[in-house]
Coordinates of C-alpha atoms in Angstrom, one line a residue:
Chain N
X17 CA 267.4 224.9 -103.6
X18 CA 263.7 225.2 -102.4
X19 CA 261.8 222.4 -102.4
X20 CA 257.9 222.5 -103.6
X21 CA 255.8 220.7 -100.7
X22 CA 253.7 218.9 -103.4
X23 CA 257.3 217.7 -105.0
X24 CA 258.0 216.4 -101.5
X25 CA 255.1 214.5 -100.3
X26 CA 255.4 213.0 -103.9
X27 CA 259.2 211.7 -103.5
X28 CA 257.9 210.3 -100.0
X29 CA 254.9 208.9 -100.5
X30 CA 256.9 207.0 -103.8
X31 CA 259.9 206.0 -101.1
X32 CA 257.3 204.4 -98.1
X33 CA 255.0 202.7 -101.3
X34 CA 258.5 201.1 -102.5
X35 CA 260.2 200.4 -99.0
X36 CA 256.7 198.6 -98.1
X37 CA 256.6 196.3 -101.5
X38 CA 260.2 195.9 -101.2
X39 CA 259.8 194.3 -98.0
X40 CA 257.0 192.1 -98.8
X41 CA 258.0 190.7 -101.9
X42 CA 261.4 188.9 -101.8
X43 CA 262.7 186.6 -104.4
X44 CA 264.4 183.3 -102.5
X45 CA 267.4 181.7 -103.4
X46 CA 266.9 178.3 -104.5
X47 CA 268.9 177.3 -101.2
X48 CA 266.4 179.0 -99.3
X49 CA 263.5 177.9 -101.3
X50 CA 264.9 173.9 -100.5
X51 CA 265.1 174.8 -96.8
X52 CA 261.7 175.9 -96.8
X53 CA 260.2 172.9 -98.5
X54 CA 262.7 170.5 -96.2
X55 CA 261.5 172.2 -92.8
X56 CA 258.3 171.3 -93.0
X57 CA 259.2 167.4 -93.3
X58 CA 260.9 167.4 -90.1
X59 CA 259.5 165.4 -87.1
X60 CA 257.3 166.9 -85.1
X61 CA 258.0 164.6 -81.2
X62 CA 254.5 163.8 -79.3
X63 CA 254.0 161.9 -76.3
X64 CA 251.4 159.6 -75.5
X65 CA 250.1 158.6 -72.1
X66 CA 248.0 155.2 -71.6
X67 CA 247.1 155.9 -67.9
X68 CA 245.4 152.7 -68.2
X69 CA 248.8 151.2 -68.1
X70 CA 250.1 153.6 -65.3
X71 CA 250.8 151.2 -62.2
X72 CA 252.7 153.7 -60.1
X73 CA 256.3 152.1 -60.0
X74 CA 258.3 155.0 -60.8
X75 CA 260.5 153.5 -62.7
X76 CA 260.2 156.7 -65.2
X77 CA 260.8 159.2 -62.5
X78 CA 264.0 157.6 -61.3
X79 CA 265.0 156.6 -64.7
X80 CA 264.7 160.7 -66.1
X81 CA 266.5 162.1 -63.0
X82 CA 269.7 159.2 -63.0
X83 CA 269.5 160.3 -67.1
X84 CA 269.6 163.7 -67.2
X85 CA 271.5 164.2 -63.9
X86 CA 268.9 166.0 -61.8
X87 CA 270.3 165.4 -58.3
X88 CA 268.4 162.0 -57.4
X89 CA 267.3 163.2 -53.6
X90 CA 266.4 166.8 -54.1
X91 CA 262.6 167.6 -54.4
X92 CA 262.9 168.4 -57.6
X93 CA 262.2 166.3 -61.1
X94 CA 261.4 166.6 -64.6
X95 CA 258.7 163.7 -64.7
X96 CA 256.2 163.2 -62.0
X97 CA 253.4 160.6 -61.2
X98 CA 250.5 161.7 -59.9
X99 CA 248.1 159.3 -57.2
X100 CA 244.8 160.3 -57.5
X101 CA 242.3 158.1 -55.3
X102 CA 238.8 159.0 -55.7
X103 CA 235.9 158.0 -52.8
X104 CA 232.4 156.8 -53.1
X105 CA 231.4 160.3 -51.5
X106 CA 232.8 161.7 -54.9
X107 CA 235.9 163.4 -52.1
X108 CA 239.2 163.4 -54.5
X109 CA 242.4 162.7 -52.5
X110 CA 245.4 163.7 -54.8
X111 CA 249.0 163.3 -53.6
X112 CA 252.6 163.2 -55.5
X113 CA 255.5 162.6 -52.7
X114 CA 258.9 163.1 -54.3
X115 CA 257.0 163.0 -57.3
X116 CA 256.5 159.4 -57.2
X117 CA 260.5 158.7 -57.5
X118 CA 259.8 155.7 -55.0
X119 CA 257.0 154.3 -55.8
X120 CA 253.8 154.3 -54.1
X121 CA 253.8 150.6 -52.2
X122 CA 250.9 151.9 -49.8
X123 CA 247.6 152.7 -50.2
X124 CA 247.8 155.8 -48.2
X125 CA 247.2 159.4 -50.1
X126 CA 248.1 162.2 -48.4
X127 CA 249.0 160.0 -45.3
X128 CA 245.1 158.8 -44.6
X129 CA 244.3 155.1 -44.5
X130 CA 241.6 154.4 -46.9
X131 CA 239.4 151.3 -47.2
X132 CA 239.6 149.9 -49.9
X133 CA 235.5 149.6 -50.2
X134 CA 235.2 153.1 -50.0
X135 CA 237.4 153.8 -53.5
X136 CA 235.3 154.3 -56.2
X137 CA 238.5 154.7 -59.0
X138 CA 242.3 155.1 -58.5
X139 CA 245.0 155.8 -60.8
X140 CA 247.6 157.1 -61.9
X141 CA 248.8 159.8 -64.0
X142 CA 252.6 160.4 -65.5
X143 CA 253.1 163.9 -66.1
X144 CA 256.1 166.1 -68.3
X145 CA 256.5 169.2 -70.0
X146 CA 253.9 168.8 -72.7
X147 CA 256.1 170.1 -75.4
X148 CA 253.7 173.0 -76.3
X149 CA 253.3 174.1 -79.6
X150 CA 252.8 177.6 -78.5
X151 CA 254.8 177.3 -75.1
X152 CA 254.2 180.5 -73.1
X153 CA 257.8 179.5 -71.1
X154 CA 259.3 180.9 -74.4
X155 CA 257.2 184.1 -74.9
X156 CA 258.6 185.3 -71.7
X157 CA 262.1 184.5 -71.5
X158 CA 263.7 188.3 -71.3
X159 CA 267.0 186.7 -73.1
X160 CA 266.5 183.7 -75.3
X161 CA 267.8 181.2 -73.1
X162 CA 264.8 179.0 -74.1
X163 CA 263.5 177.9 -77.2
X164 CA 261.5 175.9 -79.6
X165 CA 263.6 173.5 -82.0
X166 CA 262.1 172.7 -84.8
X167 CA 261.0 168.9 -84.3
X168 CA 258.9 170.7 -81.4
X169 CA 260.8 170.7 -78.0
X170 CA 261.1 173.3 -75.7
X171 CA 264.7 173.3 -74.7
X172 CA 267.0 175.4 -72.2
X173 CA 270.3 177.0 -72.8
X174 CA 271.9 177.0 -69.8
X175 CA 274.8 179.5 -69.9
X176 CA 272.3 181.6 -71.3
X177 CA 269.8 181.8 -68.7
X178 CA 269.4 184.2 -66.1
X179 CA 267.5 182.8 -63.3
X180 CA 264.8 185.6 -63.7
X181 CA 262.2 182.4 -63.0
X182 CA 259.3 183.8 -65.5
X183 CA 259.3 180.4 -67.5
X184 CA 258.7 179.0 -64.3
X185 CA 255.6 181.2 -62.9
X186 CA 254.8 181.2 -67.1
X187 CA 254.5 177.4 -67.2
X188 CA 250.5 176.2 -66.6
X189 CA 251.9 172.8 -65.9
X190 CA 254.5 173.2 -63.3
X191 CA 257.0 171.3 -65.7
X192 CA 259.9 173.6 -64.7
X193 CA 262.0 174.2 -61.7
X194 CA 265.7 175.6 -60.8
X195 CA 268.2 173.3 -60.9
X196 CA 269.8 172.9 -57.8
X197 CA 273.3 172.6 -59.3
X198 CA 273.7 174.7 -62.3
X199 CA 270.6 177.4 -60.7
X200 CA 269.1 177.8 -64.4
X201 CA 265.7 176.9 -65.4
X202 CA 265.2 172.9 -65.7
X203 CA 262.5 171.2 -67.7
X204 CA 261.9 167.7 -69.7
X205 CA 263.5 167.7 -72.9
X206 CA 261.5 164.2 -74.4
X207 CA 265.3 163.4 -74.0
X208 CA 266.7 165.5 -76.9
X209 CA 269.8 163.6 -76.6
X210 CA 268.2 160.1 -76.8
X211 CA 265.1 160.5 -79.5
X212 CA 267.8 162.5 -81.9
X213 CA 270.3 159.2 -81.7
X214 CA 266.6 157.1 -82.5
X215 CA 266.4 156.0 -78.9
X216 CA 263.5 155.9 -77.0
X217 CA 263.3 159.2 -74.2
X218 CA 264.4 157.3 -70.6
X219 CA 261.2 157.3 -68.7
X220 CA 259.4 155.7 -72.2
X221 CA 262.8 153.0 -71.8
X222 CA 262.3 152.6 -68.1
X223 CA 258.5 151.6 -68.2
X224 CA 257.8 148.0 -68.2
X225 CA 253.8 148.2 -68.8
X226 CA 254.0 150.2 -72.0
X227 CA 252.5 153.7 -70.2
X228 CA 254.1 156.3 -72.1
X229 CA 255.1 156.2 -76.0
X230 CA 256.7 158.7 -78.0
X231 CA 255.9 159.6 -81.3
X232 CA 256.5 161.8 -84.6
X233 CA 253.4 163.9 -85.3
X234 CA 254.5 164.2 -89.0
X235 CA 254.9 160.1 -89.2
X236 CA 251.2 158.8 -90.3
X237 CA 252.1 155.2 -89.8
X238 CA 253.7 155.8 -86.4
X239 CA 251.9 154.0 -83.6
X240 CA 251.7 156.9 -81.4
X241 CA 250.1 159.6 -84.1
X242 CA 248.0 156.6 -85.1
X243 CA 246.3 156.1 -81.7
X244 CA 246.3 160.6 -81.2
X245 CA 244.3 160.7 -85.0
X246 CA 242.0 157.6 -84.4
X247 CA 241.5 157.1 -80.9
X248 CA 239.7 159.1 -78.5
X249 CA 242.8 161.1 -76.8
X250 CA 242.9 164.5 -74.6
X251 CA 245.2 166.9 -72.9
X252 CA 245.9 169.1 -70.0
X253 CA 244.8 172.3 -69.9
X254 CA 243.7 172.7 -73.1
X255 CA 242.0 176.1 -72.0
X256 CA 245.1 178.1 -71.8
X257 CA 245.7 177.6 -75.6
X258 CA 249.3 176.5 -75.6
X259 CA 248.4 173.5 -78.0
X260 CA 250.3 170.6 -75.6
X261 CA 251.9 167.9 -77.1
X262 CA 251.2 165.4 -74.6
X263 CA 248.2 163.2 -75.1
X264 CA 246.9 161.3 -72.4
X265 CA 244.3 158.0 -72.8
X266 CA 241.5 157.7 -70.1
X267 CA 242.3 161.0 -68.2
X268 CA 239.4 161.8 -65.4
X269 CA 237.6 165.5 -64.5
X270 CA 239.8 164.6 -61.5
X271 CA 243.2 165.3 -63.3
X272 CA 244.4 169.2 -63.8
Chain Q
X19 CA 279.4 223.1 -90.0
X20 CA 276.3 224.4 -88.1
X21 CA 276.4 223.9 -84.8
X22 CA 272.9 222.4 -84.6
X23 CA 274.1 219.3 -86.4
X24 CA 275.8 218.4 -83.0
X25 CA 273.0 216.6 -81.0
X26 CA 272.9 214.4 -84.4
X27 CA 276.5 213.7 -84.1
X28 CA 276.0 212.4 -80.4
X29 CA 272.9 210.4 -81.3
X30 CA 275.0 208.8 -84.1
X31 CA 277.7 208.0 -81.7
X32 CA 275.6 206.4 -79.0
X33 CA 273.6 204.2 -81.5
X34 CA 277.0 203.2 -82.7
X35 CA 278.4 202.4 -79.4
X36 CA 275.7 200.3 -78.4
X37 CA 275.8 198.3 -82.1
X38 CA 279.4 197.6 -81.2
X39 CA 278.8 196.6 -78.2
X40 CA 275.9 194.3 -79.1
X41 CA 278.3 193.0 -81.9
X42 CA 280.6 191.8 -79.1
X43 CA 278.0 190.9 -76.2
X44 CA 275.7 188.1 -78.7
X45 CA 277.4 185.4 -79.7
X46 CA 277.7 185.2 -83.6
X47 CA 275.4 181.8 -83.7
X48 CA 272.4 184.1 -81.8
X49 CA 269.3 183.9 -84.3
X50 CA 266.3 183.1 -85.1
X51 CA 266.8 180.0 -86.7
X52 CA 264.1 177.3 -87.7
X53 CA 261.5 178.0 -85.1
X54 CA 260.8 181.7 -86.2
X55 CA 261.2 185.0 -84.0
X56 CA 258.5 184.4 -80.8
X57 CA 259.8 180.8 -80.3
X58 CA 263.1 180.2 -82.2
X59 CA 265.2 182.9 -80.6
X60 CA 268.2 181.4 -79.4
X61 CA 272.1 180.6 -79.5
X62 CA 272.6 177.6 -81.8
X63 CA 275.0 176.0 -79.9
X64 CA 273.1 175.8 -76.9
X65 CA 270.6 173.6 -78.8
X66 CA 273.2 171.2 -80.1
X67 CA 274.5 171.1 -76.5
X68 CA 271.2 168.8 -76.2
X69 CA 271.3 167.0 -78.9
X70 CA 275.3 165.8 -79.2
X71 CA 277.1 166.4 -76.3
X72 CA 274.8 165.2 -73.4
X73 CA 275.8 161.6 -72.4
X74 CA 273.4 158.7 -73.0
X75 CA 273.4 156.8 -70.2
X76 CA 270.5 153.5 -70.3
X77 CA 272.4 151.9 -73.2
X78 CA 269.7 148.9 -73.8
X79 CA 269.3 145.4 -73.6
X80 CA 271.0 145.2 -76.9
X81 CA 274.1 147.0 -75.2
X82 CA 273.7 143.8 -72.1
X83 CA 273.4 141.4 -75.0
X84 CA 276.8 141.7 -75.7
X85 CA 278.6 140.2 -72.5
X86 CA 275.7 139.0 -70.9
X87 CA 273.6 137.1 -72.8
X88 CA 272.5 134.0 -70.6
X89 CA 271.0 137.1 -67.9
X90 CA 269.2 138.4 -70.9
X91 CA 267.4 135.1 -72.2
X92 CA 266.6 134.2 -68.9
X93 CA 264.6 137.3 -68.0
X94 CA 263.2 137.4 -71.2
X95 CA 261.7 134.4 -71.1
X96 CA 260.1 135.0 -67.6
X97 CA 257.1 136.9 -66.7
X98 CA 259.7 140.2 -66.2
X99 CA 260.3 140.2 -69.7
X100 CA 259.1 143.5 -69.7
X101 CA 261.7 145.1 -67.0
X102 CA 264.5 146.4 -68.5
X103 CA 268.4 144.8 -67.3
X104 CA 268.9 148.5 -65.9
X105 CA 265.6 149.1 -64.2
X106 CA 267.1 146.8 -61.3
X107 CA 270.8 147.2 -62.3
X108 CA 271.4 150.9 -62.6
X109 CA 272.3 153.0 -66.0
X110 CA 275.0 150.7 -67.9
X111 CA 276.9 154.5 -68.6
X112 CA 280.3 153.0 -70.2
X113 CA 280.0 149.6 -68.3
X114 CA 282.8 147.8 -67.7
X115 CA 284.6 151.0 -68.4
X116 CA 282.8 153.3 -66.1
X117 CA 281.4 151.8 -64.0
X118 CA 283.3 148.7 -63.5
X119 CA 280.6 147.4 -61.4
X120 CA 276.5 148.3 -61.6
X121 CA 275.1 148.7 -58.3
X122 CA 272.0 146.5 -58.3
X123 CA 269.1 147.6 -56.2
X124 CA 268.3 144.8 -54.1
X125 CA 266.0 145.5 -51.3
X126 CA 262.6 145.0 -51.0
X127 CA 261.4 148.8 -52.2
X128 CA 262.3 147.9 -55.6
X129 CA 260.4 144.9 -55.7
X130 CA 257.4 147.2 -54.1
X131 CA 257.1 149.7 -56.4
X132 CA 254.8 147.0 -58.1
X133 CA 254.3 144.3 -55.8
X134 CA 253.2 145.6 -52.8
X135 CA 249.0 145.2 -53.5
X136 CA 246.7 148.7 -53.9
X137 CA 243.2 148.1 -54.6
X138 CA 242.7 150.8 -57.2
X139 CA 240.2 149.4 -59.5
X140 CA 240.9 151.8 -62.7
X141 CA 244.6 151.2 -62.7
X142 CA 246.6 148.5 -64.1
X143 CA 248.3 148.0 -60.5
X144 CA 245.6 146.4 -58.8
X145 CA 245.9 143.7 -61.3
X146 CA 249.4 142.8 -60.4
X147 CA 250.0 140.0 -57.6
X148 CA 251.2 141.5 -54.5
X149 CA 251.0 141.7 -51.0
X150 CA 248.1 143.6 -49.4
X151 CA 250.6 143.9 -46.5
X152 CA 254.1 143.0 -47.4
X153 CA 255.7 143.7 -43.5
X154 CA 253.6 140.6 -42.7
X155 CA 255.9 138.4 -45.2
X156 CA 259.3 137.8 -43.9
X157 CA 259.8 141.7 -42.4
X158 CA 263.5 143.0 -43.3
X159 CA 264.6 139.9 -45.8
X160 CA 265.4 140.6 -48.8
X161 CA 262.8 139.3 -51.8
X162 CA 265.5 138.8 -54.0
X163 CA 266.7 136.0 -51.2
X164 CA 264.2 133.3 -52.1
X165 CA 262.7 134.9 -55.3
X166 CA 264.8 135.3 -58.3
X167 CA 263.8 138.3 -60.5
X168 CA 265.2 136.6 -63.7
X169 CA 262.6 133.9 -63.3
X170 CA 260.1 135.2 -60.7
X171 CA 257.6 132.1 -61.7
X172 CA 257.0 129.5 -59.3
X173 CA 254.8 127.9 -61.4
X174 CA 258.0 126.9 -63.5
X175 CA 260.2 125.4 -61.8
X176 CA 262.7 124.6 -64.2
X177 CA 263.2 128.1 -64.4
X178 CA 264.0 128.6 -60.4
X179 CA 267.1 126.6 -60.5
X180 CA 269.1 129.5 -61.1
X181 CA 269.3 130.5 -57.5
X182 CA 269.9 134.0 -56.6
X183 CA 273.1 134.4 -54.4
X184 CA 273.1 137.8 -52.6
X185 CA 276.0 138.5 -50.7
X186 CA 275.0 141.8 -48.8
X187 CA 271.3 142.3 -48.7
X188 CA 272.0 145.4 -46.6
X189 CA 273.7 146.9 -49.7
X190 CA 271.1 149.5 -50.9
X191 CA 271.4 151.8 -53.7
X192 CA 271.9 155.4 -53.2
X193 CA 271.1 156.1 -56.8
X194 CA 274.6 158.1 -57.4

């Protein structure tokens, strides 16, 4: 049988027009159609940092590591608080040892004595993985070991993970490290286990001054998304476009 | 058969050697799940590995309520009202099960973390009584010696008569 070239550029051109709407077009099964309504009434977990509030204590760094067993001495935590003492001459001292597990109980930044008439503001600032809504730690991972749920944390599977260490490098915030133990990828997880039973995450439980909140985005009347819609509110890094979840009150140029 | 369809025959067998390999390799609960294909690509079970299986291990003052409620009340009505029982006593994990006993931090570094005095005007902290320079004040004693932390207030005495005995003040916590 011979085939006419017009005849089979015809048939062709009919098969890719089909294959095309086929594909575009589907008809969902009411199931499917109920999942897609239901999905978008999940929660949607922010955080909210008053650094106001921030006295230093960390409580929350010791409370996270003795939580999610991240080995309590090891350099190495999922929550940090940051010191940041800025002079008169406008010179910013910034310094984290142990990432504030201990406290900070002198007024010594980076190991220099200041005087106290010379500090022109000093604070505090509680930092964690910000929960991205576009997390570049995900884009990268070569395997799926790490993921977005769909209430919005950035989670790691660890008998999945390689050890590769692109999230890592891929993270703008430095919210990741290996885990000494289990030598995958480590990061905040808003305390998956503890804000899916309706507990509070254990740095939020540990603070006595009321510095970081939790919230549910998709909750109008929750405190947190309240303060995020009505007060003035603003996050880290905002220029690498990864949409962070973490809001901070009263952050300073200072503060990267 | 021509022999020309044989380089198709290979290419068919290779792509089905590697389908049936991926079929074995990726675990049947692989997907793309709720979160779509560029962030949601994962294995299902590793996600409720976070959200069932991992132990909870601050319990709550509710959860110290229970057996202990005279500690509770009194802390609550003091000026720590805020501090959580296991701020100072360690995670309650399956207490009295496991542990039997809570290690309590007791030296004077916990007391620090808010008492020891910084003068950073912005913060919350410098707004919190404390020592300027806490080795000056009875050096290597423990606070929790003359200062109870359920009622910290001198100002009300009735509330200092529950006098803190500590046996070992050398006992510090590892945090393990």
């Amino acid at each position: 049988m011979e085939i006419k070239r017009r005849d089979f550029l015809r048939v062709m051109g009919a098969a890719a027009a089909g294959a095309t709407v086929g594909g575009l077009f589907r008809t969902l099964t009411p199931k499917e159609a109920r999942a897609a309504v239901y999905a978008t009434n999940k929660k949607r977990w922010i955080f909210l940092v008053d650094t106001h509030k921030c006295v230093g204590c960390g409580m929350c760094v010791r409370a996270c590591k003795l939580e999610n067993e991240v080995p309590y001495n090891d350099p190495v935590t999922r929550t940090w608080v940051e010191r940041y003492v800025i002079l008169k001459s406008g010179k910013a001292i910034q310094d984290t040892p142990m990432g504030g597990l201990n406290g900070y109980t002198a007024d010594d930044p980076q190991g220099q004595k200041i005087n106290s008439d010379d500090i022109a503001k000093a604070f505090f600032v509680p930092k964690l993985c910000n929960q991205c809504e576009k997390p570049p730690c995900v884009q990268v991972c070569p395997v799926g070991a790490t993921f977005q749920t769909a209430d919005g944390v950035v989670l790691v599977d660890r008998t999945w993970c390689i050890g590769c260490g692109y999230c890592i490098m891929a993270c703008p915030y430095g919210a990741r490290f290996f885990h000494p133990i289990y030598h995958t990828a480590e990061k905040c997880t808003f305390c998956y286990h503890r804000i899916s039973k309706g507990l509070q995450p254990a740095c939020v439980f540990a603070c006595p001054f009321g510095a970081r909140n939790i919230g549910d985005k998709k909750d109008p009347n929750d405190p947190v998304t309240k303060i995020v819609l009505t007060e003035r509110v603003s996050v880290l890094k905002s220029e690498y476009g990864t949409s962070p979840q973490v809001f901070y009150l009263g952050l300073d140029e200072n503060v990267r | 058969m021509s022999h020309v369809w044989k380089p198709v025959w290979v290419v068919l067998a290779i792509v089905g050697i590697i389908l049936g390999l991926r079929f074995i390799i990726v675990p049947p609960d692989f997907g793309i799940w709720d979160r779509g294909y560029m962030y949601g690509w994962h294995r299902h079970s590793a996600e409720l590995f976070w959200k069932d299986q991992f132990k909870v291990k601050y319990k709550g003052r509710d959860y110290c309520n229970n057996c202990h409620p005279d500690k509770v009340s009194s802390i609550l009505a003091s000026s720590h009202k805020n501090i959580q029982c296991e701020d100072c006593h360690g995670p309650a994990i399956d207490h009295p099960d496991n542990p039997p006993k809570l290690a309590i931090i007791k030296d004077r570094g916990l007391c620090l973390r808010c008492h020891a005095y910084l003068p950073y005007p912005t913060s919350l902290r410098s707004k919190i009584a404390g020592w300027p320079n806490p080795d000056e004040h009875n050096p290597g004693i423990a606070c929790v010696n003359c200062h109870n932390p359920h009622s910290p207030d001198f100002s009300k005495p009735d509330l200092n008569k529950e006098v803190l005995k500590v046996k070992d003040i050398t006992e510090r916590y590892d945090g393990n």
